[in-house]
Coordinates of C-alpha atoms (C1' of nucleotides) in Angstrom, one line a residue:
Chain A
X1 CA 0.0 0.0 0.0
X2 CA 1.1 3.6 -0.8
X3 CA 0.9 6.0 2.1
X4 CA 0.2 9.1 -0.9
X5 CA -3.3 6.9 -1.7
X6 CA -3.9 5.2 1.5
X7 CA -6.9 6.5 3.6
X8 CA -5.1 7.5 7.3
X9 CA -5.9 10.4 8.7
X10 CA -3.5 11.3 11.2
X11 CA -3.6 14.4 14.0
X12 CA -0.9 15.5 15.8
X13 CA -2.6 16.8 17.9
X14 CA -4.6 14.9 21.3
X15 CA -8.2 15.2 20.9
X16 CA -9.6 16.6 24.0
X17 CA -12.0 13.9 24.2
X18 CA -9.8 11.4 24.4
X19 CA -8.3 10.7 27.8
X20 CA -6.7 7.7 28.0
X21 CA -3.6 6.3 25.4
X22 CA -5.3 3.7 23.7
X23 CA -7.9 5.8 22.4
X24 CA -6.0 8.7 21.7
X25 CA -3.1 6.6 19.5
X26 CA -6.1 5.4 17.4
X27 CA -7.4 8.2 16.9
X28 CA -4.3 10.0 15.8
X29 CA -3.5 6.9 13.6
X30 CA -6.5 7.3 11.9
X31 CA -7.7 4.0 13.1
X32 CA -11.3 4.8 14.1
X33 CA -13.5 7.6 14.2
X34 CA -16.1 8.4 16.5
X35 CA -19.7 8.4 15.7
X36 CA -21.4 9.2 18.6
X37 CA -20.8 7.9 22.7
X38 CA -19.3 4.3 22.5
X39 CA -19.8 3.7 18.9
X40 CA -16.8 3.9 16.0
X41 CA -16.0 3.6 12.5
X42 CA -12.6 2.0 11.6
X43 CA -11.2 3.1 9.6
X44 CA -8.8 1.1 7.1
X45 CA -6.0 1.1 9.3
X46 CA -8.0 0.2 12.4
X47 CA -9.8 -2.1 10.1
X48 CA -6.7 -4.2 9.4
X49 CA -5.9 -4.6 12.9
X50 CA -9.5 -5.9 13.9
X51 CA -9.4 -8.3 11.2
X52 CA -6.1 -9.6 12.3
X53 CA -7.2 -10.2 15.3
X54 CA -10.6 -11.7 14.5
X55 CA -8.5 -14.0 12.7
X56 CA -6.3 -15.2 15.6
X57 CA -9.3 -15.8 17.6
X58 CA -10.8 -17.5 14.7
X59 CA -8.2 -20.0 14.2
X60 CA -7.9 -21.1 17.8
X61 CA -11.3 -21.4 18.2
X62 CA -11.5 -23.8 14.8
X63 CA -8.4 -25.7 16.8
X64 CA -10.6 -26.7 19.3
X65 CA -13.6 -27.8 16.9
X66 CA -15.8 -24.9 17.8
X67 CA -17.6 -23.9 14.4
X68 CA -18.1 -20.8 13.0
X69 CA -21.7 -19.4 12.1
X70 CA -23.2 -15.9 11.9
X71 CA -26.5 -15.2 13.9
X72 CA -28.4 -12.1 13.6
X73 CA -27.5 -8.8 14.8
X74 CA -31.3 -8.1 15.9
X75 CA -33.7 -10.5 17.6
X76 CA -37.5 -11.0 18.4
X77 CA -38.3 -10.0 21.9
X78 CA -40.2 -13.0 22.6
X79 CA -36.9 -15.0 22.2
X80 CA -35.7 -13.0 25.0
X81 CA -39.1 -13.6 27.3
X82 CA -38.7 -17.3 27.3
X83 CA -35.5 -17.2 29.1
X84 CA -36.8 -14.4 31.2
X85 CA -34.2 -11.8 30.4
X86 CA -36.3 -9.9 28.7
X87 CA -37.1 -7.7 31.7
X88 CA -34.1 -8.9 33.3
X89 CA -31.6 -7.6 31.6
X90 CA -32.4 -3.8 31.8
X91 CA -31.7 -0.8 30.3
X92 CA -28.9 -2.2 29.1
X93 CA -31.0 -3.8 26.2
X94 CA -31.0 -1.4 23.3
X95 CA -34.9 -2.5 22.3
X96 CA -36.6 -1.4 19.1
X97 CA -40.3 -1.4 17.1
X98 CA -40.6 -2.6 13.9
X99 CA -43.0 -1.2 11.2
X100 CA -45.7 -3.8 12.4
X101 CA -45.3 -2.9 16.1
X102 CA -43.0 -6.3 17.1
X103 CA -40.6 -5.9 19.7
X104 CA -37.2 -6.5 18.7
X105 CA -33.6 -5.7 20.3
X106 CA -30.2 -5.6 19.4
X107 CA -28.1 -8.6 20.7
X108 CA -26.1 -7.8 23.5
X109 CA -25.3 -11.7 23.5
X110 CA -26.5 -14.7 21.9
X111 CA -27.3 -17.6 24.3
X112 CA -31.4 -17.6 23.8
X113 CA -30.9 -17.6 20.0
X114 CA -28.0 -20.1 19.7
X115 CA -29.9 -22.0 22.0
X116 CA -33.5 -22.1 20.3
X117 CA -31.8 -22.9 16.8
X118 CA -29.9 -26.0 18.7
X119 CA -32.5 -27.7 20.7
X120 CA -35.0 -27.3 17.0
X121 CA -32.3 -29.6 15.3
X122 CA -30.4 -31.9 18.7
X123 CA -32.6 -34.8 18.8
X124 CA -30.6 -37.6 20.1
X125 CA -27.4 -38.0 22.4
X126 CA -25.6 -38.2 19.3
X127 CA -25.6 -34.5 17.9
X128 CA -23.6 -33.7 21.3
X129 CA -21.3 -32.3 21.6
X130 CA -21.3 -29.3 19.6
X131 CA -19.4 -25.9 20.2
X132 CA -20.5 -23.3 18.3
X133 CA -19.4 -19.5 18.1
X134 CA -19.8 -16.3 16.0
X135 CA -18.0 -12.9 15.1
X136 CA -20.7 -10.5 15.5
X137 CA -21.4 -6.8 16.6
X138 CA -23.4 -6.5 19.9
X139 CA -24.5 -3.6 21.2
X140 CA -24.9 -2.9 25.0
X141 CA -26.6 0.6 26.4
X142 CA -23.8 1.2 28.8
X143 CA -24.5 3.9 31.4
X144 CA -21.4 5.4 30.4
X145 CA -19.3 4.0 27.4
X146 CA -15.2 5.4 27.7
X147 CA -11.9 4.8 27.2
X148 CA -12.6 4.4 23.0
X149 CA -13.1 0.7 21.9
X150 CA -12.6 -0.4 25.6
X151 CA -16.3 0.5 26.4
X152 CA -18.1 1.0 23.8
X153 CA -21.7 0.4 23.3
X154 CA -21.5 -1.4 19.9
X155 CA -18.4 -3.5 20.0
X156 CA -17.3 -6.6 17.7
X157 CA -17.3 -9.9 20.3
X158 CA -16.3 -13.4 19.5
X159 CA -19.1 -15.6 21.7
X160 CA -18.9 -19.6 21.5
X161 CA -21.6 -21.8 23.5
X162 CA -20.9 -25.6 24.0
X163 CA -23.8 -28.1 24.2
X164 CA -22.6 -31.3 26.1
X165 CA -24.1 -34.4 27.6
X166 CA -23.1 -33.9 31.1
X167 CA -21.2 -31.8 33.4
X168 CA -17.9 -34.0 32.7
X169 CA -18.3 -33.7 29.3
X170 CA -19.1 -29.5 29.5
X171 CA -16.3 -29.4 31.9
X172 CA -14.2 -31.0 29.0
X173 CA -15.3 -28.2 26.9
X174 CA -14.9 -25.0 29.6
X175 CA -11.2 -26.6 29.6
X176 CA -10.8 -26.9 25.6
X177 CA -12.3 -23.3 25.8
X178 CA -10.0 -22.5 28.4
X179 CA -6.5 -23.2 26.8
X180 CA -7.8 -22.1 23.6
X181 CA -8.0 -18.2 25.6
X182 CA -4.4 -19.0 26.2
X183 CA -3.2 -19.7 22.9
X184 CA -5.2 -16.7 21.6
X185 CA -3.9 -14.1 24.1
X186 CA -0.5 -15.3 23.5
X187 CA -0.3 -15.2 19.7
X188 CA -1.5 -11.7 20.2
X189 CA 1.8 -10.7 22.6
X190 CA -0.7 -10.4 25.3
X191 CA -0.4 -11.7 29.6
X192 CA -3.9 -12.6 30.0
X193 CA -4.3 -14.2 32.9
X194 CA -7.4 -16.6 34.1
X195 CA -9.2 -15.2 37.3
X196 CA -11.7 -16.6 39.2
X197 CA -14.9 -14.3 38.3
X198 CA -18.4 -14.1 39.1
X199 CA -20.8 -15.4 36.6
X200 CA -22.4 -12.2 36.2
X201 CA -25.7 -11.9 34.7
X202 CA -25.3 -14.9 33.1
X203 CA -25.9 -16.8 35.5
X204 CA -23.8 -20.0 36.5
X205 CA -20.7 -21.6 38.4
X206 CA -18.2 -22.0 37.1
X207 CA -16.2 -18.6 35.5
X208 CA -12.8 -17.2 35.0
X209 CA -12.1 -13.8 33.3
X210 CA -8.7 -13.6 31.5
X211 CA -7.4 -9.8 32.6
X212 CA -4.3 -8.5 31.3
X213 CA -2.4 -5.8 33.0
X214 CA -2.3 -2.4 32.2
X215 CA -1.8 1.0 34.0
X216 CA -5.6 1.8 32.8
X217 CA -7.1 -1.1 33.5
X218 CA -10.0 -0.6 34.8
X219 CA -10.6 -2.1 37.7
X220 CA -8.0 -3.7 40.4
X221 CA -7.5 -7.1 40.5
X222 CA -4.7 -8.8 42.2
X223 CA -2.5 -12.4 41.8
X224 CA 0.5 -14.8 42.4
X225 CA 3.4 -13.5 40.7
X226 CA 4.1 -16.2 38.9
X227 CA 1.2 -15.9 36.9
X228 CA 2.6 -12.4 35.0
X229 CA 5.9 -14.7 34.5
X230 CA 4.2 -17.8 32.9
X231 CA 4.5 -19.0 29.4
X232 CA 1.2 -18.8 28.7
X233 CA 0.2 -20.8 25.6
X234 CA 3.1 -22.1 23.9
X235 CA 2.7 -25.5 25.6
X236 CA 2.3 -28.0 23.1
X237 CA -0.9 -29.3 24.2
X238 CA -3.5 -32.0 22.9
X239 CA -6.4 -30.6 23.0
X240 CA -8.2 -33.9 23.2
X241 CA -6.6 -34.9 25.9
X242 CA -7.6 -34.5 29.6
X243 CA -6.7 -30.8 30.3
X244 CA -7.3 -30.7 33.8
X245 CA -3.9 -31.1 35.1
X246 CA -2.4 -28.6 32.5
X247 CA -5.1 -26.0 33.8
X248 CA -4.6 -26.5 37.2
X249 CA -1.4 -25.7 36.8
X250 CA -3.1 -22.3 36.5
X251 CA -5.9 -22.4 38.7
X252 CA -4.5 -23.5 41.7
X253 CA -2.2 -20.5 42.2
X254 CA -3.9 -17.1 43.8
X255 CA -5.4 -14.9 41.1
X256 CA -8.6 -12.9 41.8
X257 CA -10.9 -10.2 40.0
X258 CA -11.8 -6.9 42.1
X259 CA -14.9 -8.9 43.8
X260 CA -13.3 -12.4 44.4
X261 CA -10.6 -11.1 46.6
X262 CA -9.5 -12.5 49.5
X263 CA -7.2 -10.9 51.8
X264 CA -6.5 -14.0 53.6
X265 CA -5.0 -15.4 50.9
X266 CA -2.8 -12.3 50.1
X267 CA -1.7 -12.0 53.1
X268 CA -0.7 -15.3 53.0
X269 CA 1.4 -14.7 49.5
X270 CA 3.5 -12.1 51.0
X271 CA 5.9 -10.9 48.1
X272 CA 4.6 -13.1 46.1
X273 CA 1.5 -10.7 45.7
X274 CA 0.9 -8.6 43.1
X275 CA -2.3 -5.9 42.7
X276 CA -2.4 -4.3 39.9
X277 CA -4.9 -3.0 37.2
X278 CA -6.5 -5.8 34.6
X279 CA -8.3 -4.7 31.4
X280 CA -10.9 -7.7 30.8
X281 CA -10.2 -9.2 27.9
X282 CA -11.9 -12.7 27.7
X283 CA -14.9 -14.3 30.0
X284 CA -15.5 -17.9 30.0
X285 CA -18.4 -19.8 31.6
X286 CA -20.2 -22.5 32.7
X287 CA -24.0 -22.6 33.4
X288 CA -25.5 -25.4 32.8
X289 CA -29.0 -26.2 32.0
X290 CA -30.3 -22.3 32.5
X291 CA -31.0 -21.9 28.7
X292 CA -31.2 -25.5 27.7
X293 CA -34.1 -25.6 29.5
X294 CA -35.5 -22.7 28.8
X295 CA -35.8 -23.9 25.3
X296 CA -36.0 -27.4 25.8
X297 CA -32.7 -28.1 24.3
X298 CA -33.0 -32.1 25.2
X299 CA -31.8 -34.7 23.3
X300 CA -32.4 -38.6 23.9
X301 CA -29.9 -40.0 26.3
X302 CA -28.4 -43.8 24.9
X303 CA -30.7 -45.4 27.4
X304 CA -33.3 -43.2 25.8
X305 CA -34.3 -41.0 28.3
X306 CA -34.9 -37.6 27.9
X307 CA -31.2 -35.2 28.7
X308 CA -30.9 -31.6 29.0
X309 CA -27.8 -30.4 27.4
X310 CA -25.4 -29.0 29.6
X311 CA -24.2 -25.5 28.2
X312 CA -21.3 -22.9 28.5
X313 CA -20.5 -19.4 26.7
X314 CA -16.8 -18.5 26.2
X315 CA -16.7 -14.3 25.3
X316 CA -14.0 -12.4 23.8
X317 CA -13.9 -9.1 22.9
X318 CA -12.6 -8.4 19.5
X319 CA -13.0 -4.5 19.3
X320 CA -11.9 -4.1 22.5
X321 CA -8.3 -6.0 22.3
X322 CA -7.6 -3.6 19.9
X323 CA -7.5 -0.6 22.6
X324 CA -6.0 -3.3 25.2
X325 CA -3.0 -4.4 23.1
X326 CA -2.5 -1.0 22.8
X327 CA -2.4 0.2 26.2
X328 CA 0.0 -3.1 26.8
X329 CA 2.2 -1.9 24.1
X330 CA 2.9 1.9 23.1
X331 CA 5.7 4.7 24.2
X332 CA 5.6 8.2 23.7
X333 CA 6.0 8.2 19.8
X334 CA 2.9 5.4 19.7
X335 CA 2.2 2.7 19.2
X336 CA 4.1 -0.4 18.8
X337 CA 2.4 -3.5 17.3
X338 CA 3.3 -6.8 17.8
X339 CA 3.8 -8.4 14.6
X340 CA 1.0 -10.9 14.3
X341 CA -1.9 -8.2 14.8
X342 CA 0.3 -5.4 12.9
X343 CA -1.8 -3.3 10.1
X344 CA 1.5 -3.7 8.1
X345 CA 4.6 -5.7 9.1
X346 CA 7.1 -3.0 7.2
X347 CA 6.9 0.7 6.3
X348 CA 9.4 1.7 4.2
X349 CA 10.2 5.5 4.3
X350 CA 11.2 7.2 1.3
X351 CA 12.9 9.9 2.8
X352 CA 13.7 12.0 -0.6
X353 CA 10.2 11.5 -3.0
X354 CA 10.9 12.9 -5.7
X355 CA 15.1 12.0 -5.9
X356 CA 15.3 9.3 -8.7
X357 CA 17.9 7.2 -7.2
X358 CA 16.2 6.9 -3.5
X359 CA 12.4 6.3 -5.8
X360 CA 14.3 3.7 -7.8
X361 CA 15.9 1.8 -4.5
X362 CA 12.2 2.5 -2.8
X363 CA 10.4 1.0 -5.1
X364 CA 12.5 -2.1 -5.8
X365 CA 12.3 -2.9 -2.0
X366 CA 8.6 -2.5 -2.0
X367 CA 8.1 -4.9 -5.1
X368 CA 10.5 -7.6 -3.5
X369 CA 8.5 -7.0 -0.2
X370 CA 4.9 -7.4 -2.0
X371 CA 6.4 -10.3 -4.1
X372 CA 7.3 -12.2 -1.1
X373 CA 3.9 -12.0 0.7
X374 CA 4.8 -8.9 2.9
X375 CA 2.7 -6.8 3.8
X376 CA 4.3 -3.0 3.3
X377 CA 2.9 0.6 3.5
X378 CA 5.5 2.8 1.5
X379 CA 5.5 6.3 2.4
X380 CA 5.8 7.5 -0.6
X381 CA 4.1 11.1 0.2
X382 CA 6.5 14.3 -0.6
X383 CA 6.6 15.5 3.0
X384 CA 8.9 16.1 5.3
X385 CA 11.2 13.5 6.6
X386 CA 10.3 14.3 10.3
X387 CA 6.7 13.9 9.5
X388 CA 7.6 10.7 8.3
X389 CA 9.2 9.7 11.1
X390 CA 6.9 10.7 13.5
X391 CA 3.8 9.2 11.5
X392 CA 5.6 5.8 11.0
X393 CA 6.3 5.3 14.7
X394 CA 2.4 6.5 15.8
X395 CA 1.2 3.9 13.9
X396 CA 3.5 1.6 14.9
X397 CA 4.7 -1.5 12.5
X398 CA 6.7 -3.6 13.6
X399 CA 9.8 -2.9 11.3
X400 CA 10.9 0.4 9.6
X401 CA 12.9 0.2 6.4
X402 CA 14.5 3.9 5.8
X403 CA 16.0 4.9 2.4
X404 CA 17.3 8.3 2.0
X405 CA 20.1 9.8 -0.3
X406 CA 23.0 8.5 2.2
X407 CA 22.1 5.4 2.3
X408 CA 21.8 4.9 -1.3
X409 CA 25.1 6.3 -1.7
X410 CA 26.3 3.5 0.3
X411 CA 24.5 0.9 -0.9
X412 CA 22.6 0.4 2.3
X413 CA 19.5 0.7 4.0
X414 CA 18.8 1.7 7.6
X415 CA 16.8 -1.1 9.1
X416 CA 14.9 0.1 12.7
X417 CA 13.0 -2.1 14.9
X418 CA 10.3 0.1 16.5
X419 CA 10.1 -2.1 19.2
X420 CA 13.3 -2.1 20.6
X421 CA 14.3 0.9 18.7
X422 CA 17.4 -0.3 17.3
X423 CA 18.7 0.6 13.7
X424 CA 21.4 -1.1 11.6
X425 CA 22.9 -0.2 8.2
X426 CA 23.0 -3.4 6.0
X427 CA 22.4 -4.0 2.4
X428 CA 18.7 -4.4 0.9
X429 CA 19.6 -8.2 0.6
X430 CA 20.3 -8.9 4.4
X431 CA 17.3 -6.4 5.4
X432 CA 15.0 -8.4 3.3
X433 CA 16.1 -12.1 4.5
X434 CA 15.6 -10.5 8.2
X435 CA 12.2 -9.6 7.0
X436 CA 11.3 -12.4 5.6
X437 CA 12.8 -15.0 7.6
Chain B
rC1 C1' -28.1 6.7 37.7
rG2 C1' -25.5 10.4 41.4
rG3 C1' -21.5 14.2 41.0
rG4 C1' -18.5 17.5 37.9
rG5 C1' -16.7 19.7 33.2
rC6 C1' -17.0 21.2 28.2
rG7 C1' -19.4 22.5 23.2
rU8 C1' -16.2 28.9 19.1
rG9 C1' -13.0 27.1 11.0
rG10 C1' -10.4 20.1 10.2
rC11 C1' -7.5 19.7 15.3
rG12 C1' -5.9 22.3 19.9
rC13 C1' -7.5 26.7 22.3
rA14 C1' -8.4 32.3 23.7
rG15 C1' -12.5 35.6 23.9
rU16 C1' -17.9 34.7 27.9
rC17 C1' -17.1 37.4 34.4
rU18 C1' -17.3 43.4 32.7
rG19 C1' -22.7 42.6 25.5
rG20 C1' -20.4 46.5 20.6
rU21 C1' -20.6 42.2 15.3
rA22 C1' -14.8 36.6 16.0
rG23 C1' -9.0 35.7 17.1
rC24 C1' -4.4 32.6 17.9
rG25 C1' -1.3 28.0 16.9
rC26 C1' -1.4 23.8 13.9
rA27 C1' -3.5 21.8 9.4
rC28 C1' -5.2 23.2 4.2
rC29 C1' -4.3 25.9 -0.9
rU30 C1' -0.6 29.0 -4.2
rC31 C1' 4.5 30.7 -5.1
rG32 C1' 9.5 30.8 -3.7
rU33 C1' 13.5 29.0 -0.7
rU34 C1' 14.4 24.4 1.9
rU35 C1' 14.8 18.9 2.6
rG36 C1' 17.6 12.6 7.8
rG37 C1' 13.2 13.6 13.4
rG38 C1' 6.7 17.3 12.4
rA39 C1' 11.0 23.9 7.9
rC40 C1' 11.0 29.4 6.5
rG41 C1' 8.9 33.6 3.9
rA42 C1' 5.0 35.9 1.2
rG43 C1' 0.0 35.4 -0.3
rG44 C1' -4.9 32.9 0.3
rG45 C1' -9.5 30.0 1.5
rG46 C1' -12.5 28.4 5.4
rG47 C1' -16.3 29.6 11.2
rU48 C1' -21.4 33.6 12.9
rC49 C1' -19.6 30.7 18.0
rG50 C1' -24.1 22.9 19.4
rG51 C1' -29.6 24.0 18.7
rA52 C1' -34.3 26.8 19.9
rG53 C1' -36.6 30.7 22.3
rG54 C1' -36.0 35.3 25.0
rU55 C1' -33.8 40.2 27.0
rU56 C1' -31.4 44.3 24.3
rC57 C1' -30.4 49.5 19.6
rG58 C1' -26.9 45.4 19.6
rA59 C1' -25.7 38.6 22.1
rA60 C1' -20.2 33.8 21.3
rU61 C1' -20.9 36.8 25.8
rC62 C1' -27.0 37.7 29.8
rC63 C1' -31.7 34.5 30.8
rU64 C1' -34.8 29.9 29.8
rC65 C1' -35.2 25.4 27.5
rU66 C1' -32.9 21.6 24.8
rC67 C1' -29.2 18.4 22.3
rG68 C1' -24.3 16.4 22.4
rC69 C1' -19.5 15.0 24.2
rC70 C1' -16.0 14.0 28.2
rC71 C1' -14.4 12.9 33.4
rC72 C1' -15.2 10.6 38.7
rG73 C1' -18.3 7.0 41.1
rA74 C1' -21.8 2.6 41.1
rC75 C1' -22.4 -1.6 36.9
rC76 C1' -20.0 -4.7 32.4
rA77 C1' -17.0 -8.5 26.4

RNA sequence: CGGGGCGUGGCGCAGUCUGGUAGCGCACCUCGUUUGGGACGAGGGGGUCGGAGGUUCGAAUCCUCUCGCCCCGACCA
């Protein structure tokens, strides 16, 4: 992609309604736009990001045999009234009228409409178990949507739901579910880490939220150190074996959200203790037969008695890891992307447009990089070269390739990491076998 | 929902107390000089001050109502 085509609006400077860094590096990336309170455009930029991610998620949840569908945005009201949450759930519920005077509402979740299309079609013991999920938008009538993605009212969310026979075979897979979340969070350079939760409105027993750290979290939450220190994810697991011991390995140490803490235990952790403030990232639970009943999601057991299917919901919030990646990884120039979620995985600065010798060198680099699969924004605008600069590190890919007049002299390139910062002089040859190692 | 703040060219803000017909920086356009970390000079375009009503000779400024956005708290992917 050309920078001198590419829709990317960039400000320099802080929009006053944006408070906290996630929300104002996105905005000054041109990654979103805001519509009105808690509700965005992305932009193409942005766009790229949420798509990366949604990808991630995607793939780990197809690991586990979850299987992707699409459900609808807006649903019946009556739906709602035979699990009782229609009332329940509060102003919360963005509800709507159609032309013929039917109640309707937009999603917040999906369990009563998953649910009623799965009990129509399970009939025997057989069609279990099933995990099922989607990549929808949901909207939610916060009281007060803030921080940017982090809370908005519409927001893109990854929901699964697992139907099982019993509660071994739903606690088989919460734990699929489980170490799924911690192959996700780690292929996105995140810490998540699994705290004991309440079930929320939900309703259920069995819950963990995976938090990961961050100055602006918002709320406190509080575990073993070890935790922040853990590899999460990279354990080469089988997912179809018994997880239990692998997840324990988890559970078992001290790890609590802002209303499951227990100061006897901390006390008892000493220095091992650490409180700090967790963005929500990821919610899993277990609740049983609260829907399956509801809609008489019953199958016949093998002795052919009648079984209600045992059900979970597993959450992630798409939109929102956006913002939280962010506020895990930035510095004062912006942000800095971990490569698997980057919008690009190169920008290559022309610092001269215009001089033949540094377009020639630019755009030979840029057809090498596009030829071998890389994904490259070339900033091939005639600006200034701190402009450059400054806009390549506020949006943040992972590499920099920098051609000026110098370096073509020299037969070079300058090479800089934006992580780590570092630059080195080598020839386009050795920058791109680093690049495409 | 309780408490607080703010709406003035695209962005950031001053002007509001003490009414007199809108200003600054950045951005944008043109020309020239520049060109490795957000250049300089000259010229130029763009706003009737969130909206409605009122007071007044006169309202961004005072009064009433209203809409929107943000922050703190209580609640949540």
């Amino acid at each position: 992609m050309r920078l001198s085509r590419f829709f990317m609006p960039t400000i320099k400077e802080n929009p006053s309604e944006a408070q906290i860094v996630s929300h104002r590096l996105m905005l000054r990336a041109g990654m979103i736009r805001q519509s009105s309170a808690g509700i965005y455009s992305w932009l193409p930029l942005g766009f790229r990001v949420l798509q990366k991610i949604e990808q991630i998620v995607r793939q780990e949840q197809d690991a586990i045999g979850a299987q992707e569908m699409l459900m609808p945005t807006i649903q019946p009201a009556d739906l709602w009234r035979q699990s009782e949450r229609y009332d329940a759930y509060g102003p919360e519920m963005l509800r709507i009228t159609d032309r013929h005077d039917r109640d309707m509402l937009y999603g917040p979740t999906n369990e009563e409409q998953i649910t009623e299309i799965f009990a129509d079609a399970a009939k025997s013991y057989r069609d279990l178990p099933r995990m099922l999920y989607h990549i929808q938008w949901k909207f939610r009538d916060e009281v007060r949507p803030r921080f940017g993605v982090m809370r908005g009212r519409e927001f893109l969310m990854k929901d699964a739901y697992s139907f099982d026979l019993d509660f071994d075979a739903a606690r088989r897979s919460y734990n699929k579910q489980f170490v799924a979340y911690l192959k996700t969070f780690a292929r996105l350079g995140l810490t998540a880490i699994p705290m004991k939760a309440d079930s929320g409105p939900i309703g259920g027993d069995m819950s963990h939220e995976f938090v990961i750290l961050a100055e602006t979290g918002e709320s406190e939450v509080a575990c073993h150190r070890d935790l922040i220190a853990a590899d999460w994810g990279n354990a080469d697991i089988n997912t179809e074996g018994d997880l239990q011991p692998f997840i324990d390995s988890f559970t078992d140490k001290y790890a609590a959200t802002d209303d499951k803490r227990d100061p006897e235990a901390e006390k008892a952790l000493g220095d091992d203790l650490v409180v700090a403030r967790g963005i929500e990232v990821g919610h899993i639970f277990y609740f049983g037969t609260k829907y399956s009943k509801a809609f008489k999601a019953v199958v016949a057991g093998p002795d052919g008695s009648d079984v209600t299917a045992e059900m979970g919901s597993y959450g992630i919030g798409v939109s929102r890891l956006v913002g939280g990646i962010i506020e895990a990884s930035h510095d004062d120039a912006g942000i800095i992307w971990p490569e698997a979620v980057a919008p690009f995985k190169v920008g290559l600065i022309n610092l001269k447009t215009g001089d033949d010798a540094c377009d020639k060198a630019c755009e030979d680099i840029y057809r090498q990089l596009q030829d071998a699969g890389i994904e490259v924004l070339l900033d091939d605008r005639d600006a200034r070269a701190g402009a450059k600069f400054a806009d390549m590190d506020l949006i943040g890919l992972p590499w920099q390739v920098v051609i000026g007049p110098k370096a073509v002299a020299a037969g070079v390139v300058e090479l800089k990491n934006r992580a780590r910062g570092e630059r080195q002089e080598i020839s386009a040859d050795a920058a791109m076998a680093l690049l495409t190692a």
